[in-house]
Amino acid sequence: MASLPFSILIFGGTGAIGKHITAAILSAKATPGHNISIFTSAATASDPGKEVLLSSWKSQGLRVVTGDIHNAQDVSRAYEDVDVVVSCLGRNTLTAQTELIRLAEESARVKWFFPSEYGTDIEYDASSKDEKPHQNKLRVREFIRNNIRRVQCTYLVTGPYIDMYLALLPGVEAIGGYDVHSKKAVVVNSGNDAVGFTSMPDVGKLLVAALRHPDEAMGQVLKVQSFVATPVEIVREFEKQTGAEWTTDSTPMQTLLELEKKLWDENKPLATAATLRRIWAEGRTLYEKTDNEKLGLGPDDLETLSEVVGRAVI
Ligand SMILES: NC(=O)c1ccc[n+]([C@@H]2O[C@H](COP(=O)([O-])OP(=O)(O)OC[C@H]3O[C@@H](n4cnc5c(N)ncnc54)[C@H](OP(=O)(O)O)[C@@H]3O)[C@@H](O)[C@H]2O)c1
């Protein structure tokens, strides 16, 4: 497959999803004369825990630019030879992106920007605007609509990462999840309501597919996913792969709503996870048709439930 005809700068490239996106972009390679860089803090660049990853990426041609995302000079300097910016910043720095996008608009060269989304559809229906976890991403989209004219922005909407969905989070087990060790699952309601998932490696693959299809992707909200499955189908897959029967508890939607409210009232960080699990259980990840095909990807190009569960049972 042809290499990418852009110089690309990634923010948050060593983060949870940034790692997959950076790895996929590096594997796709830039055409000669173009660079692939990450913009990272000095703390991350010198973090012993990230040294192995960064040196392996550097050997694949990655440039590491250190700076502060809140320092306009650092950012503008990093934009000097960049065509495309991919932001993978985490939830706590999402609003810093308005300035990053403004600086991109002001720059001479940046023409395409991917704000950090890679998750639940924040404009799925009329109720989406009121969901607390969506507020910062909605603000970024609004800023772009009102202020950005030259730079094209693309939002990659992937739904939940199946890799993370499989976890049973201690203390909030009732929101749903799977525990391989105790062979226990918790599903919301009957567990028969379908959810659209993307695996974390596929987020990287789909981002690269968007870069390969600028006519289809630039300026768009792309709704993509690896596969659709119900929570009960996931239990069945775990049972098949572990060769054992699992215990499945069910959380009624009303109980999830009450837990969600309690977590927000107590200002607990896991409130976000509870709200997102409720949105997913309500079916707000489902589409008549995704944009996968537009990006040249069919079902055989993306991971399956069996592959992802296979990784989880090892
Ligand atoms: N679909 C899903 O199930 C799902 C799950 C989780 C996240 N997401 C989405 O994925 C996106 C990325 O989230 P993530 O969990 O991958 O992010 P993360 O790992 O928490 O953070 C990503 C990067 O952001 C930078 N960063 C974080 N805090 C910073 C700060 N205070 N100042 C400067 N830089 C900071 C760091 O980059 P450096 O280390 O390079 O400095 C960090 O590695 C978000 O939009 C999030 O909503 C989706």
Tab-separated table of C-alpha atoms and ligand atoms in Angstrom:
chain	number	residue	atom	x	y	z
A	1	MET	CA	0.000	0.000	0.000
A	2	ALA	CA	1.274	3.502	-0.848
A	3	SER	CA	2.891	5.526	1.921
A	4	LEU	CA	1.175	8.645	3.284
A	5	PRO	CA	1.809	11.857	1.328
A	6	PHE	CA	1.765	14.106	4.402
A	7	SER	CA	3.926	15.379	7.222
A	8	ILE	CA	1.965	14.452	10.329
A	9	LEU	CA	2.201	15.713	13.919
A	10	ILE	CA	0.501	13.749	16.715
A	11	PHE	CA	-0.463	15.178	20.129
A	12	GLY	CA	-0.885	12.626	22.924
A	13	GLY	CA	0.857	10.007	20.799
A	14	THR	CA	2.016	7.944	23.787
A	15	GLY	CA	-1.403	7.881	25.492
A	16	ALA	CA	-3.856	4.980	25.721
A	17	ILE	CA	-5.286	5.365	22.194
A	18	GLY	CA	-2.438	7.581	20.933
A	19	LYS	CA	-0.090	4.572	21.084
A	20	HIS	CA	-2.245	2.638	18.644
A	21	ILE	CA	-2.726	5.625	16.351
A	22	THR	CA	1.002	6.480	16.311
A	23	ALA	CA	1.945	2.831	15.681
A	24	ALA	CA	-0.521	2.586	12.764
A	25	ILE	CA	0.673	5.870	11.205
A	26	LEU	CA	4.303	4.777	11.556
A	27	SER	CA	3.535	1.423	9.919
A	28	ALA	CA	1.827	3.234	7.045
A	29	LYS	CA	5.031	5.350	6.639
A	30	ALA	CA	5.351	8.833	5.196
A	31	THR	CA	6.529	9.352	1.630
A	32	PRO	CA	10.159	10.557	1.383
A	33	GLY	CA	10.475	14.228	2.323
A	34	HIS	CA	7.628	14.009	4.844
A	35	ASN	CA	7.937	13.527	8.599
A	36	ILE	CA	5.930	11.725	11.228
A	37	SER	CA	6.346	13.423	14.617
A	38	ILE	CA	4.823	13.383	18.056
A	39	PHE	CA	4.582	16.507	20.180
A	40	THR	CA	5.076	15.520	23.779
A	41	SER	CA	5.966	16.998	27.138
A	42	ALA	CA	9.569	16.883	28.382
A	43	ALA	CA	8.271	14.685	31.230
A	44	THR	CA	6.945	12.048	28.826
A	45	ALA	CA	10.014	12.254	26.576
A	46	SER	CA	12.252	11.417	29.561
A	47	ASP	CA	9.839	8.962	31.260
A	48	PRO	CA	11.798	5.694	31.756
A	49	GLY	CA	8.510	3.790	31.333
A	50	LYS	CA	8.122	5.178	27.801
A	51	GLU	CA	11.801	4.898	26.784
A	52	VAL	CA	11.530	1.506	25.055
A	53	LEU	CA	8.468	2.539	23.082
A	54	LEU	CA	9.942	5.890	22.040
A	55	SER	CA	13.290	4.449	20.986
A	56	SER	CA	11.594	1.723	18.951
A	57	TRP	CA	9.445	4.370	17.239
A	58	LYS	CA	12.488	6.601	16.652
A	59	SER	CA	14.197	3.668	14.904
A	60	GLN	CA	11.150	3.568	12.594
A	61	GLY	CA	11.710	7.237	11.738
A	62	LEU	CA	9.515	9.002	14.323
A	63	ARG	CA	10.613	12.515	15.300
A	64	VAL	CA	9.950	13.492	18.906
A	65	VAL	CA	9.231	17.183	19.450
A	66	THR	CA	9.166	18.252	23.092
A	67	GLY	CA	7.203	21.245	24.298
A	68	ASP	CA	4.215	22.452	26.230
A	69	ILE	CA	0.812	22.258	24.541
A	70	HIS	CA	-0.141	25.442	26.415
A	71	ASN	CA	2.803	27.382	24.948
A	72	ALA	CA	1.802	28.954	21.603
A	73	GLN	CA	5.420	29.393	20.464
A	74	ASP	CA	6.220	25.712	21.027
A	75	VAL	CA	3.118	24.653	19.114
A	76	SER	CA	3.527	27.121	16.210
A	77	ARG	CA	7.155	26.069	15.808
A	78	ALA	CA	6.094	22.418	15.677
A	79	TYR	CA	3.491	23.248	12.991
A	80	GLU	CA	6.062	24.830	10.623
A	81	ASP	CA	6.510	21.751	8.414
A	82	VAL	CA	3.260	19.907	9.156
A	83	ASP	CA	0.285	19.143	6.858
A	84	VAL	CA	-1.862	17.082	9.215
A	85	VAL	CA	-2.346	17.258	12.995
A	86	VAL	CA	-3.784	14.265	14.835
A	87	SER	CA	-4.798	15.008	18.414
A	88	CYS	CA	-5.058	12.081	20.823
A	89	LEU	CA	-5.142	14.240	23.949
A	90	GLY	CA	-6.849	12.761	26.997
A	91	ARG	CA	-10.148	13.857	28.532
A	92	ASN	CA	-8.471	16.273	30.982
A	93	THR	CA	-6.892	18.345	28.183
A	94	LEU	CA	-9.633	18.322	25.544
A	95	THR	CA	-10.400	22.049	25.826
A	96	ALA	CA	-6.724	22.928	25.190
A	97	GLN	CA	-7.464	21.831	21.632
A	98	THR	CA	-9.311	25.039	20.741
A	99	GLU	CA	-6.013	26.921	20.937
A	100	LEU	CA	-4.179	24.120	19.084
A	101	ILE	CA	-6.753	24.347	16.275
A	102	ARG	CA	-6.644	28.159	16.230
A	103	LEU	CA	-2.859	28.000	15.865
A	104	ALA	CA	-3.270	25.453	13.058
A	105	GLU	CA	-5.654	27.857	11.265
A	106	GLU	CA	-3.075	30.635	11.716
A	107	SER	CA	-0.207	28.464	10.447
A	108	ALA	CA	1.007	28.557	6.881
A	109	ARG	CA	0.849	24.840	6.249
A	110	VAL	CA	-1.484	22.765	8.448
A	111	LYS	CA	-4.521	21.850	6.347
A	112	TRP	CA	-6.141	18.955	8.212
A	113	PHE	CA	-6.816	18.424	11.929
A	114	PHE	CA	-8.248	15.407	13.748
A	115	PRO	CA	-9.542	16.567	17.169
A	116	SER	CA	-9.394	13.947	19.917
A	117	GLU	CA	-12.668	12.002	19.690
A	118	TYR	CA	-12.276	8.250	19.027
A	119	GLY	CA	-15.304	7.382	21.121
A	120	THR	CA	-19.027	7.766	21.704
A	121	ASP	CA	-21.017	9.786	19.169
A	122	ILE	CA	-21.476	13.157	20.890
A	123	GLU	CA	-24.094	14.267	18.348
A	124	TYR	CA	-25.938	10.936	17.978
A	125	ASP	CA	-29.395	12.366	18.683
A	126	ALA	CA	-31.143	15.266	20.443
A	127	SER	CA	-30.307	13.884	23.911
A	128	SER	CA	-26.528	13.787	23.251
A	129	LYS	CA	-26.043	17.514	23.918
A	130	ASP	CA	-27.042	17.013	27.577
A	131	GLU	CA	-24.660	14.172	28.429
A	132	LYS	CA	-21.976	15.351	30.878
A	133	PRO	CA	-19.020	13.428	29.378
A	134	HIS	CA	-19.710	14.998	25.956
A	135	GLN	CA	-19.479	18.650	27.034
A	136	ASN	CA	-15.780	19.342	26.329
A	137	LYS	CA	-15.830	17.588	22.950
A	138	LEU	CA	-19.030	19.496	22.046
A	139	ARG	CA	-17.261	22.765	22.941
A	140	VAL	CA	-14.381	21.877	20.625
A	141	ARG	CA	-16.779	21.116	17.754
A	142	GLU	CA	-18.650	24.380	18.372
A	143	PHE	CA	-15.401	26.361	18.388
A	144	ILE	CA	-14.445	24.789	15.070
A	145	ARG	CA	-17.869	25.482	13.507
A	146	ASN	CA	-17.718	29.141	14.569
A	147	ASN	CA	-14.058	29.972	14.025
A	148	ILE	CA	-12.236	27.652	11.672
A	149	ARG	CA	-12.561	28.250	7.932
A	150	ARG	CA	-9.349	27.068	6.244
A	151	VAL	CA	-8.287	23.939	8.147
A	152	GLN	CA	-10.463	20.876	7.543
A	153	CYS	CA	-11.394	18.932	10.687
A	154	THR	CA	-12.309	15.250	10.816
A	155	TYR	CA	-13.921	13.546	13.802
A	156	LEU	CA	-13.338	9.801	14.034
A	157	VAL	CA	-16.289	8.388	16.000
A	158	THR	CA	-15.499	4.821	16.980
A	159	GLY	CA	-17.908	3.959	19.798
A	160	PRO	CA	-16.535	2.078	22.819
A	161	TYR	CA	-13.192	0.313	22.640
A	162	ILE	CA	-14.076	-3.346	23.008
A	163	ASP	CA	-10.682	-3.927	24.713
A	164	MET	CA	-11.710	-1.560	27.555
A	165	TYR	CA	-15.399	-2.594	27.563
A	166	LEU	CA	-14.351	-6.106	28.592
A	167	ALA	CA	-12.963	-4.888	31.924
A	168	LEU	CA	-15.021	-5.266	35.107
A	169	LEU	CA	-14.148	-2.113	37.024
A	170	PRO	CA	-13.645	-2.640	40.777
A	171	GLY	CA	-16.228	-0.777	42.857
A	172	VAL	CA	-18.599	-0.210	39.932
A	173	GLU	CA	-19.067	-3.777	38.698
A	174	ALA	CA	-22.785	-3.059	38.237
A	175	ILE	CA	-22.110	-0.855	35.168
A	176	GLY	CA	-21.080	-4.041	33.301
A	177	GLY	CA	-17.971	-5.945	32.298
A	178	TYR	CA	-16.229	-9.305	32.236
A	179	ASP	CA	-13.726	-10.938	34.585
A	180	VAL	CA	-11.770	-13.803	33.040
A	181	HIS	CA	-10.269	-14.891	36.378
A	182	SER	CA	-13.596	-15.455	38.177
A	183	LYS	CA	-15.483	-16.194	34.916
A	184	LYS	CA	-18.079	-13.637	35.807
A	185	ALA	CA	-19.940	-11.159	33.621
A	186	VAL	CA	-22.261	-8.288	34.405
A	187	VAL	CA	-24.663	-7.128	31.686
A	188	VAL	CA	-27.187	-4.292	31.621
A	189	ASN	CA	-30.830	-5.416	31.376
A	190	SER	CA	-31.071	-8.689	29.428
A	191	GLY	CA	-27.690	-8.153	27.751
A	192	ASN	CA	-29.354	-8.652	24.382
A	193	ASP	CA	-29.110	-5.060	23.170
A	194	ALA	CA	-26.460	-4.675	20.475
A	195	VAL	CA	-23.482	-2.302	20.804
A	196	GLY	CA	-21.140	-1.085	18.038
A	197	PHE	CA	-17.502	-1.532	19.084
A	198	THR	CA	-14.042	-0.700	17.755
A	199	SER	CA	-10.871	-2.425	18.932
A	200	MET	CA	-7.986	-0.153	19.911
A	201	PRO	CA	-5.673	-1.412	17.115
A	202	ASP	CA	-8.532	-0.819	14.650
A	203	VAL	CA	-8.824	2.834	15.778
A	204	GLY	CA	-5.273	3.256	14.429
A	205	LYS	CA	-6.117	1.375	11.250
A	206	LEU	CA	-9.285	3.461	10.678
A	207	LEU	CA	-7.371	6.715	11.264
A	208	VAL	CA	-4.835	5.680	8.630
A	209	ALA	CA	-7.701	4.704	6.294
A	210	ALA	CA	-9.107	8.228	6.736
A	211	LEU	CA	-5.680	9.701	5.856
A	212	ARG	CA	-5.650	7.556	2.701
A	213	HIS	CA	-9.110	8.853	1.653
A	214	PRO	CA	-8.930	12.665	2.026
A	215	ASP	CA	-11.805	13.302	-0.419
A	216	GLU	CA	-14.141	11.152	1.685
A	217	ALA	CA	-12.737	12.063	5.101
A	218	MET	CA	-11.822	15.763	5.168
A	219	GLY	CA	-14.331	17.892	7.064
A	220	GLN	CA	-16.447	14.852	8.007
A	221	VAL	CA	-17.755	13.128	11.119
A	222	LEU	CA	-16.778	9.525	10.349
A	223	LYS	CA	-18.772	6.813	12.123
A	224	VAL	CA	-16.709	3.674	12.085
A	225	GLN	CA	-16.603	0.410	14.012
A	226	SER	CA	-14.986	-3.034	14.032
A	227	PHE	CA	-18.170	-5.024	14.731
A	228	VAL	CA	-21.535	-5.086	16.482
A	229	ALA	CA	-22.236	-7.562	19.311
A	230	THR	CA	-24.525	-7.969	22.293
A	231	PRO	CA	-23.147	-8.319	25.835
A	232	VAL	CA	-24.584	-11.865	25.935
A	233	GLU	CA	-22.791	-12.776	22.691
A	234	ILE	CA	-19.589	-11.600	24.371
A	235	VAL	CA	-20.285	-13.925	27.343
A	236	ARG	CA	-20.822	-16.821	24.888
A	237	GLU	CA	-17.491	-16.040	23.193
A	238	PHE	CA	-15.707	-16.032	26.569
A	239	GLU	CA	-17.385	-19.362	27.438
A	240	LYS	CA	-16.281	-20.851	24.114
A	241	GLN	CA	-12.685	-19.689	24.507
A	242	THR	CA	-12.322	-20.565	28.215
A	243	GLY	CA	-14.212	-23.869	27.857
A	244	ALA	CA	-16.260	-23.062	30.959
A	245	GLU	CA	-19.675	-21.779	31.883
A	246	TRP	CA	-19.692	-18.179	33.166
A	247	THR	CA	-21.899	-16.594	35.837
A	248	THR	CA	-23.821	-13.639	34.452
A	249	ASP	CA	-25.400	-10.981	36.676
A	250	SER	CA	-27.784	-8.440	35.257
A	251	THR	CA	-28.095	-4.782	36.238
A	252	PRO	CA	-31.522	-3.311	35.498
A	253	MET	CA	-31.310	0.014	33.621
A	254	GLN	CA	-32.998	1.773	36.566
A	255	THR	CA	-30.202	0.580	38.905
A	256	LEU	CA	-27.562	1.801	36.448
A	257	LEU	CA	-29.292	5.201	36.289
A	258	GLU	CA	-29.314	5.462	40.096
A	259	LEU	CA	-25.639	4.455	40.356
A	260	GLU	CA	-24.734	6.934	37.609
A	261	LYS	CA	-26.489	9.763	39.468
A	262	LYS	CA	-24.820	8.820	42.768
A	263	LEU	CA	-21.351	8.804	41.156
A	264	TRP	CA	-21.910	12.256	39.618
A	265	ASP	CA	-23.344	13.604	42.902
A	266	GLU	CA	-20.230	12.358	44.715
A	267	ASN	CA	-17.973	13.803	41.991
A	268	LYS	CA	-16.412	10.389	41.316
A	269	PRO	CA	-14.282	10.019	38.149
A	270	LEU	CA	-16.028	6.708	37.345
A	271	ALA	CA	-19.266	8.658	36.778
A	272	THR	CA	-18.093	9.162	33.175
A	273	ALA	CA	-17.799	5.391	32.668
A	274	ALA	CA	-21.292	4.858	34.132
A	275	THR	CA	-22.846	7.439	31.791
A	276	LEU	CA	-21.071	6.050	28.750
A	277	ARG	CA	-22.092	2.450	29.605
A	278	ARG	CA	-25.707	3.652	29.918
A	279	ILE	CA	-25.525	5.424	26.525
A	280	TRP	CA	-24.070	2.291	24.899
A	281	ALA	CA	-26.713	0.031	26.508
A	282	GLU	CA	-29.401	2.371	25.173
A	283	GLY	CA	-28.328	1.565	21.607
A	284	ARG	CA	-26.731	4.915	20.842
A	285	THR	CA	-23.766	3.346	19.026
A	286	LEU	CA	-25.836	1.798	16.237
A	287	TYR	CA	-26.137	2.982	12.628
A	288	GLU	CA	-27.909	1.683	9.534
A	289	LYS	CA	-24.555	2.012	7.784
A	290	THR	CA	-21.116	2.983	9.043
A	291	ASP	CA	-18.463	4.895	7.081
A	292	ASN	CA	-16.072	1.917	7.057
A	293	GLU	CA	-16.687	1.220	3.375
A	294	LYS	CA	-16.156	4.886	2.432
A	295	LEU	CA	-12.661	4.461	3.902
A	296	GLY	CA	-12.041	1.314	1.867
A	297	LEU	CA	-12.414	-1.125	4.793
A	298	GLY	CA	-14.629	-4.215	4.800
A	299	PRO	CA	-15.407	-6.670	7.645
A	300	ASP	CA	-12.367	-8.802	6.770
A	301	ASP	CA	-10.048	-5.825	7.306
A	302	LEU	CA	-11.067	-5.242	10.914
A	303	GLU	CA	-10.796	-7.263	14.109
A	304	THR	CA	-13.508	-9.683	15.202
A	305	LEU	CA	-15.025	-10.366	18.621
A	306	SER	CA	-13.240	-13.714	18.643
A	307	GLU	CA	-9.821	-12.081	18.100
A	308	VAL	CA	-10.334	-9.496	20.849
A	309	VAL	CA	-11.635	-12.049	23.370
A	310	GLY	CA	-8.682	-14.246	22.371
A	311	ARG	CA	-6.322	-11.484	23.557
A	312	ALA	CA	-8.292	-11.048	26.804
A	313	VAL	CA	-8.182	-14.723	27.847
A	314	ILE	CA	-4.403	-15.153	27.505
B	1	LIG	N1	-13.978	4.852	22.946
B	1	LIG	C1	-13.537	4.592	24.160
B	1	LIG	O1	-13.918	3.572	24.770
B	1	LIG	C2	-12.529	5.515	24.781
B	1	LIG	C3	-11.842	5.119	25.926
B	1	LIG	C4	-10.861	5.971	26.437
B	1	LIG	C5	-10.592	7.188	25.801
B	1	LIG	N2	-11.296	7.539	24.697
B	1	LIG	C6	-11.020	8.831	24.016
B	1	LIG	O2	-9.720	8.788	23.445
B	1	LIG	C7	-9.121	10.082	23.491
B	1	LIG	C8	-7.744	9.972	24.137
B	1	LIG	O3	-7.901	9.486	25.455
B	1	LIG	P1	-6.794	8.593	26.168
B	1	LIG	O4	-7.455	7.887	27.299
B	1	LIG	O5	-6.058	7.816	25.125
B	1	LIG	O6	-5.852	9.731	26.737
B	1	LIG	P2	-4.719	9.627	27.876
B	1	LIG	O7	-3.991	8.351	27.738
B	1	LIG	O8	-5.332	9.956	29.181
B	1	LIG	O9	-3.813	10.885	27.504
B	1	LIG	C9	-3.311	11.029	26.205
B	1	LIG	C10	-2.176	12.009	26.190
B	1	LIG	O10	-2.639	13.327	26.453
B	1	LIG	C11	-1.521	14.079	26.906
B	1	LIG	N3	-1.915	14.725	28.170
B	1	LIG	C12	-2.691	14.212	29.139
B	1	LIG	N4	-2.810	15.089	30.147
B	1	LIG	C13	-2.107	16.172	29.793
B	1	LIG	C14	-1.859	17.418	30.381
B	1	LIG	N5	-2.389	17.743	31.557
B	1	LIG	N6	-1.088	18.286	29.704
B	1	LIG	C15	-0.561	17.967	28.498
B	1	LIG	N7	-0.782	16.806	27.876
B	1	LIG	C16	-1.540	15.938	28.520
B	1	LIG	C17	-0.372	13.135	27.164
B	1	LIG	O11	0.480	13.190	26.055
B	1	LIG	P3	2.073	13.142	26.197
B	1	LIG	O12	2.377	11.978	27.084
B	1	LIG	O13	2.574	12.973	24.822
B	1	LIG	O14	2.487	14.443	26.827
B	1	LIG	C18	-1.087	11.790	27.203
B	1	LIG	O15	-0.270	10.720	26.851
B	1	LIG	C19	-10.090	10.986	24.262
B	1	LIG	O16	-10.816	11.757	23.351
B	1	LIG	C20	-10.994	10.010	24.987
B	1	LIG	O17	-12.294	10.512	25.217
B	1	LIG	C21	-12.242	6.729	24.171
